[in-house]
XYZ file of C-alpha atoms in Angstrom:
385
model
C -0.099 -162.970 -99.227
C 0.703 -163.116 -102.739
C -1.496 -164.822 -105.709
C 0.456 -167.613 -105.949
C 0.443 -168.714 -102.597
C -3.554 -168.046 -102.179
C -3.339 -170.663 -105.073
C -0.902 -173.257 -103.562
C -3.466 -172.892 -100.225
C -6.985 -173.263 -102.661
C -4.768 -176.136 -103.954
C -4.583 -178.108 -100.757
C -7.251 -176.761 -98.724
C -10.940 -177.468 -100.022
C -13.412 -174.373 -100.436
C -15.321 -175.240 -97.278
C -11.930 -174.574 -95.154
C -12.233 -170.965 -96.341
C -16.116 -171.037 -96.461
C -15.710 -172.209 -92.624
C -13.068 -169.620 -91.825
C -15.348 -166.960 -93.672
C -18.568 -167.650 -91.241
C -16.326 -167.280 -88.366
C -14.760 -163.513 -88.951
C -17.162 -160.825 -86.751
C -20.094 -159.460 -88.245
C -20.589 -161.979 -90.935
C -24.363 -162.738 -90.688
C -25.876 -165.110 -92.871
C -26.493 -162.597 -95.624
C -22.877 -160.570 -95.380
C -21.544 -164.171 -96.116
C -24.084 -165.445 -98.928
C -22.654 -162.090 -100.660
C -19.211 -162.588 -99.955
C -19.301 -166.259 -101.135
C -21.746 -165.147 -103.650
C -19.309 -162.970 -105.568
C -15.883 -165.409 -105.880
C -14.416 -168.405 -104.640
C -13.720 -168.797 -100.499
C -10.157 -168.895 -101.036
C -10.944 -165.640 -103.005
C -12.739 -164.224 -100.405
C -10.861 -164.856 -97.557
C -7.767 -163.670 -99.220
C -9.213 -160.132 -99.627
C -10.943 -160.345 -96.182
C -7.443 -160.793 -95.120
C -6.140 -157.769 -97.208
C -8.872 -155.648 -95.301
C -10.724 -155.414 -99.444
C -11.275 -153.292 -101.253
C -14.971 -154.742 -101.777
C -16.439 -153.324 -104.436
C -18.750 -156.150 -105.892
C -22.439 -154.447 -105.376
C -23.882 -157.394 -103.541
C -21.241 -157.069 -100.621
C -21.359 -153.343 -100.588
C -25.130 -153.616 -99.919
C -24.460 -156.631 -97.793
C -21.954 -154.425 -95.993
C -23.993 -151.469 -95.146
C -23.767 -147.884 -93.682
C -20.974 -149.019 -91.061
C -18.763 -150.838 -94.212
C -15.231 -149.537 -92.922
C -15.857 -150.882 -89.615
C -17.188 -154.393 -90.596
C -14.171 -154.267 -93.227
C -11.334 -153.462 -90.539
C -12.689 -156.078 -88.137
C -12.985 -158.501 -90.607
C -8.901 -157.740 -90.878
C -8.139 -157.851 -87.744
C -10.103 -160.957 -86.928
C -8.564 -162.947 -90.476
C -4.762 -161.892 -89.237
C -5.069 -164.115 -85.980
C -6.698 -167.363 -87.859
C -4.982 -170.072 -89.069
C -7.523 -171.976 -91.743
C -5.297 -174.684 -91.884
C -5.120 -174.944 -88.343
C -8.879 -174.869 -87.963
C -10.097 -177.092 -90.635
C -7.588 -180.138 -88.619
C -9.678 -179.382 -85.796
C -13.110 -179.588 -87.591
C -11.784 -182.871 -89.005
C -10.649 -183.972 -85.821
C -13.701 -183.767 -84.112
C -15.802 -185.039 -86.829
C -17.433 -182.132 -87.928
C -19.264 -182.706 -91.305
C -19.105 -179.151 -93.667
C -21.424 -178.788 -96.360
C -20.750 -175.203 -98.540
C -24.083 -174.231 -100.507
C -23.796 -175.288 -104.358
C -21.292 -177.989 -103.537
C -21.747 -182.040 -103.633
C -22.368 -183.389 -100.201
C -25.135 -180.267 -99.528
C -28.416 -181.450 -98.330
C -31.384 -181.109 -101.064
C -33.579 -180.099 -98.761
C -31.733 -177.033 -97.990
C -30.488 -176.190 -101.249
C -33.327 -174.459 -102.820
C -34.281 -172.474 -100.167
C -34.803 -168.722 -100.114
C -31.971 -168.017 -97.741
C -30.518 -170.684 -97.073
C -27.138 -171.735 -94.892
C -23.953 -171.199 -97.193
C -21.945 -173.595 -94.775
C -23.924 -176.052 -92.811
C -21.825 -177.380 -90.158
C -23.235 -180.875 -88.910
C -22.724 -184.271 -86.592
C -24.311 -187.395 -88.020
C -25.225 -187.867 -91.321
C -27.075 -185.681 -93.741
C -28.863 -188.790 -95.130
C -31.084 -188.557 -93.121
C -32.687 -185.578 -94.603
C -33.193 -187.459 -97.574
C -36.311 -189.295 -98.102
C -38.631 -189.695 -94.306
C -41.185 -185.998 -94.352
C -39.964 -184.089 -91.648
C -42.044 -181.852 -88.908
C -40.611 -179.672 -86.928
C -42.162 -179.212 -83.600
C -41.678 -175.572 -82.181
C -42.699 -173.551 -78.852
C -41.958 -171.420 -75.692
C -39.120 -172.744 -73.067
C -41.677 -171.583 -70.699
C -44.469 -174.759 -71.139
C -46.456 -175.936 -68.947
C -46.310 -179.466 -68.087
C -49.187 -180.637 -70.085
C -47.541 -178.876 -73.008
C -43.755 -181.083 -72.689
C -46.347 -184.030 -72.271
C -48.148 -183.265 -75.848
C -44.547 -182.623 -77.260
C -43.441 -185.796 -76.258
C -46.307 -187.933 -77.450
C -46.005 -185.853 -80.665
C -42.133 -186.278 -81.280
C -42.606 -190.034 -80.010
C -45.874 -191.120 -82.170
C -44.535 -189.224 -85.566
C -40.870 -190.647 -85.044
C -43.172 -193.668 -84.802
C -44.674 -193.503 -88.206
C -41.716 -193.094 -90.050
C -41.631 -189.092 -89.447
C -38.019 -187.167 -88.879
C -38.695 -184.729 -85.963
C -37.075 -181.530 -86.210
C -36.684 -178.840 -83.690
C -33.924 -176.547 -81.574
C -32.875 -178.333 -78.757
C -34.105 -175.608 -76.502
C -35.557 -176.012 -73.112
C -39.203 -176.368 -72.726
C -40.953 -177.572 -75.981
C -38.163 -178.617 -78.140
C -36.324 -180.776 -75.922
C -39.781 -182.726 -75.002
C -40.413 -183.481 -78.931
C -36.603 -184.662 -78.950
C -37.091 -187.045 -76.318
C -40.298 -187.972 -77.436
C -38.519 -188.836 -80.998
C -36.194 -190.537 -79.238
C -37.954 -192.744 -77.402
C -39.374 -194.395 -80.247
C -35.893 -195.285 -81.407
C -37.076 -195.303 -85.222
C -37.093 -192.620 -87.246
C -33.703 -190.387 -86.248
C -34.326 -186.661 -85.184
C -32.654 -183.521 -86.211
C -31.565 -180.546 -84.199
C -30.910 -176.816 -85.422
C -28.721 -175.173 -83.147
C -27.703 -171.441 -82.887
C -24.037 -172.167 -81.601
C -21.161 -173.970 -82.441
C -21.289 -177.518 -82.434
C -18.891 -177.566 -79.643
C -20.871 -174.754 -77.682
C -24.094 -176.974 -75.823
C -26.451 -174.268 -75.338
C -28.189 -174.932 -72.859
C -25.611 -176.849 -70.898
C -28.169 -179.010 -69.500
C -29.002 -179.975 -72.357
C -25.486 -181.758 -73.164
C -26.674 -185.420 -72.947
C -29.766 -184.799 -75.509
C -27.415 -183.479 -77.777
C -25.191 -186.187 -77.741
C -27.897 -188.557 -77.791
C -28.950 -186.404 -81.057
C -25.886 -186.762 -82.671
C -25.380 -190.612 -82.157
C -28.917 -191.854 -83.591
C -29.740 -188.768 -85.570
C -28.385 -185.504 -87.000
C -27.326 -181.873 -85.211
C -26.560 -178.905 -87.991
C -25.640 -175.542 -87.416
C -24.090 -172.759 -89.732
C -22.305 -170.976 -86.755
C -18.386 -172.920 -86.955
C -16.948 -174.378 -83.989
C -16.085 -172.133 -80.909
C -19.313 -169.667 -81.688
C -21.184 -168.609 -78.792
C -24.949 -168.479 -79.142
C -25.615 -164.416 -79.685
C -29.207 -163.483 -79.555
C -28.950 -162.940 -83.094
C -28.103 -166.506 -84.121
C -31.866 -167.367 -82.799
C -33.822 -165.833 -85.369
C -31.341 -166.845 -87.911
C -31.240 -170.492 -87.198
C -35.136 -170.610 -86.634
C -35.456 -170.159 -90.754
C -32.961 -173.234 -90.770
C -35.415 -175.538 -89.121
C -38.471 -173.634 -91.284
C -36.464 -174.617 -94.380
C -36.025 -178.258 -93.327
C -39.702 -178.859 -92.672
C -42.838 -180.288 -94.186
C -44.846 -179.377 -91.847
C -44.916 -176.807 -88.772
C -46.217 -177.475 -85.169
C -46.338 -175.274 -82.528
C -47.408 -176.525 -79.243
C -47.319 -173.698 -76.673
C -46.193 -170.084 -77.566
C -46.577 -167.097 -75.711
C -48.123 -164.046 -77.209
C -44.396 -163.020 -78.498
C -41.253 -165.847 -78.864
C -38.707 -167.419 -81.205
C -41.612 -170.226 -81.960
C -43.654 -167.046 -83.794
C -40.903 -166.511 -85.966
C -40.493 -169.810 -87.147
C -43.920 -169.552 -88.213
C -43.211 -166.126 -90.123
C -40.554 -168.012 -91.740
C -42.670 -170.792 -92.651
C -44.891 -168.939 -94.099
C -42.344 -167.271 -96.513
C -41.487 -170.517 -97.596
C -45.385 -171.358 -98.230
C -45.086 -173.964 -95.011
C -48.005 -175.374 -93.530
C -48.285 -174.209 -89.877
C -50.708 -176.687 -87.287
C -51.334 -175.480 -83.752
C -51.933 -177.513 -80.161
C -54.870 -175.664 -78.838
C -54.461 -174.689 -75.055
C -56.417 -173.290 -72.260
C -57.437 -169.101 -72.997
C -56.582 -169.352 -69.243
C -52.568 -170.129 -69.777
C -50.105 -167.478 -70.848
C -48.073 -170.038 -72.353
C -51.186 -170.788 -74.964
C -51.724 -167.160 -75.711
C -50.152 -167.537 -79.020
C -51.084 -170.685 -80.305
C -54.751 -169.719 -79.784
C -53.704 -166.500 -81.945
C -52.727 -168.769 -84.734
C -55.795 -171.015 -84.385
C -57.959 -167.565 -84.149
C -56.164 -166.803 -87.418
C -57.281 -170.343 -88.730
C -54.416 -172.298 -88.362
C -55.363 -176.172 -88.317
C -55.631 -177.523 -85.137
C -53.934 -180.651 -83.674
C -55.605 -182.656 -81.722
C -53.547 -186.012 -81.322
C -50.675 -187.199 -84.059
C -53.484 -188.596 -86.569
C -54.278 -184.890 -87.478
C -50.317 -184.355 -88.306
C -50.004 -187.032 -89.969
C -53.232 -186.776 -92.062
C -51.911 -182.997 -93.224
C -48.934 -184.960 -94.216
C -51.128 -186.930 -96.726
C -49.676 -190.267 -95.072
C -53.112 -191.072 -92.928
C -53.881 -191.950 -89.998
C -53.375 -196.044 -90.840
C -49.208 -195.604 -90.867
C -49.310 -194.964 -87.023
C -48.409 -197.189 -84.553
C -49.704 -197.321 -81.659
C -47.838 -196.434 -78.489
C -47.483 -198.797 -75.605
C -48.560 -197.689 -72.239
C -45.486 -198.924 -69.648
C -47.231 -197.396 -66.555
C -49.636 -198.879 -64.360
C -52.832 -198.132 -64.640
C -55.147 -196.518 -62.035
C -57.241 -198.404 -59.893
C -60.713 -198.078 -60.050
C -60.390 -195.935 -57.047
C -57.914 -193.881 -58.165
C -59.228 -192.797 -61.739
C -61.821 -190.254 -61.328
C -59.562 -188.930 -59.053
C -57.352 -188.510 -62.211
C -59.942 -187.193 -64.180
C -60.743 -184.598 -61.395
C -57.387 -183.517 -61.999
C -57.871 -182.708 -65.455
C -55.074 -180.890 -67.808
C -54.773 -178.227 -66.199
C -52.784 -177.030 -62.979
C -55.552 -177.630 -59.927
C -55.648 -177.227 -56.379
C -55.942 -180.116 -53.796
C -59.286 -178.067 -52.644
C -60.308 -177.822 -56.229
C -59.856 -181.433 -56.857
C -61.664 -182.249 -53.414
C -64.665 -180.419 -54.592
C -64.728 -182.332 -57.965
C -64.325 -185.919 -56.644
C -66.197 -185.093 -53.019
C -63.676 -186.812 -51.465
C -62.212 -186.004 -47.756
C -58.308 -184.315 -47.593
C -57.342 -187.423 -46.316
C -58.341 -189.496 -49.195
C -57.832 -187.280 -51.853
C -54.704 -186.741 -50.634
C -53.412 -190.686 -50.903
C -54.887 -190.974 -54.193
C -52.876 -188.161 -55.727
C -49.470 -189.549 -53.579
C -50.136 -192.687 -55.593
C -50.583 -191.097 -59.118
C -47.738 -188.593 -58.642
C -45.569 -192.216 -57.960
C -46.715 -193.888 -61.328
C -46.341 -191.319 -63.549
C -49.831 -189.885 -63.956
C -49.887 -186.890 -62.442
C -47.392 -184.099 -61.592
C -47.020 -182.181 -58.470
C -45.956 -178.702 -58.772
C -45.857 -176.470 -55.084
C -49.106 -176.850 -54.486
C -51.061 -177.189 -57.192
C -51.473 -180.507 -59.583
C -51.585 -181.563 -63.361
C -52.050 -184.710 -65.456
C -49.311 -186.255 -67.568
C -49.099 -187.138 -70.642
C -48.413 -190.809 -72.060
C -45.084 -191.228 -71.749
C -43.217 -194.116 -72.984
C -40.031 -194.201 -70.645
């Protein structure tokens, strides 16, 4: 491709086209491409990525590494068979928001951040990153259910006072604050994906996204088509680091993604709060490890929202939709307590017959108090659905 028509295509095509294009090409981690993009334009860029280089700029050749010439020639290869044209309709198309790092339209709160996304790909607007603080609330796919239950009342009583709720969309943890955040259907929430916009990851988790996306905000900095490589995890886990205030983890095992967002907080000098959990669980191994490292405990939404400096007083107060136990039926539910129990274990708390015992839990498993779970039992959380 000669100068000229690199020109007439810069001309007509905005940098972000080539920015997207760039992010797409194999082996073009976060850092390869803040070096690329670092060192001349997009159009620039892809131009000589299509060329197959050379690259000699000293940030790229470090970016690049041992393996360069491989990187280099797949790069090549990859550029040959993409039409940026072609893909930048498509983005459009769909709706796809593109924000290039050092550009108008990118979000302040990224923009200053030690490693932050050169192209932030994103459904729903950016705005609302603006002004509201913003928590994110992180932990293992693997929760129990009392955990999902404290996510939800979390990402449903902060949403409620005003709070954006940030967190990955994952299984588990994240997808409880979500709903939570949702439910309160005021402040929007914002997820940080490791995949293409157009690649739901989980696929059950397709209708929260698109919930997401209509009432709040979805970003990613992997372009459309991108599967989610394991990779991708860490990476966007500093993206929803960067965005917050504020830190919560509710349930972590001893090792998980959650633990790395709270390395990358604390490179960024981010407050990190902990939901203390039984020493009997495996899913509360590591958030007892932060709290034995003297991380603040959360005990309810008033202690996030206190470290915010906003007070307990801005809360609202949730509304309880379910019924309430009968006076029969409520030591029974304290018998259960929060964690999983037995029916013989709850019949030696209460001193109440199989029979009995038995009834009482059928009728607080039906309104939403308690959860069943083979054969063991757990109390719920609030929930306001």
């Amino acid at each position: 491709m000669s100068a000229a028509a690199v020109a007439i295509e810069a001309d007509e095509l905005p940098p972000e086209a080539y920015a997207s294009a760039l992010a797409g090409l194999p082996g073009m981690g976060p850092a390869r491409l803040a070096a690329v993009i670092g060192a001349m334009s997009p159009a620039a860029a892809w131009a000589k990525a299509r060329r197959g280089g050379p690259w000699r700029e000293p940030p790229v050749v470090a970016a690049l590494g041992p393996r360069a010439a491989g990187v280099v020639a797949g790069w090549r290869a990859a550029a040959a068979a993409i039409d940026v044209r072609a893909g930048w309709r498509r983005a459009l198309s769909v709706g796809l928001g593109v924000a290039l790092h050092g550009q108008p339209g990118y979000p302040p709160a990224l923009a200053d951040d030690i490693e932050p996304p050169i192209v932030l790909f994103h459904q729903g607007s950016l705005d609302v990153l603006d002004d509201a603080p913003r928590v994110a609330i992180v932990g293992t796919r693997r929760c129990t259910a009392t955990g999902a239950g404290m996510a939800f009342e979390l990402g449903r009583d902060l949403a409620a006072a005003g709070v954006v709720v940030v967190s990955g969309l994952a299984l588990g943890i994240d997808g409880a604050a979500h709903r939570g955040a949702l439910a309160a259907r005021l402040a929007p929430p914002v997820g940080v994906v490791a995949s293409g916009l157009d690649v739901v990851y989980p696929a059950s988790q397709r209708e929260l996204w698109a919930t997401v996306i209509d009432v709040g905000l979805l970003v990613t900095e992997a372009p459309l088509g991108t599967r989610p490589e394991r990779w991708r995890f860490p990476a966007r886990n500093r993206i929803m680091a960067g965005l917050a205030d504020l830190v919560v983890v509710v349930e972590s095992h001893r090792r998980g993604g959650s633990l790395h967002t709270v390395d990358e907080a604390d490179r960024r000098g981010i407050d990190v709060m902990a939901v203390p959990g039984s020493v009997r669980s495996a899913a509360s191994v590591g958030v007892n490890d932060l709290l034995a490292e003297g991380r603040t405990p959360v005990r309810d939404v008033d202690d996030v929202l206190l470290a915010l400096g906003l007070g307990a007083a801005s809360r609202r107060q949730p509304v309880e939709r379910r019924p309430a136990p009968t006076a029969d039926d409520q030591p029974v539910l304290e018998a259960v307590g929060w964690q999983p129990a037995s029916l013989d274990e709850i019949a030696l708390r209460t001193g109440l017959s199989i029979v009995e015992l038995a009834s009482a839990l059928d009728r607080l498993c039906a309104s939403g108090w308690v959860e069943r779970d083979g054969g063991w039992y757990e109390r719920i959380a609030r929930d306001a659905s």
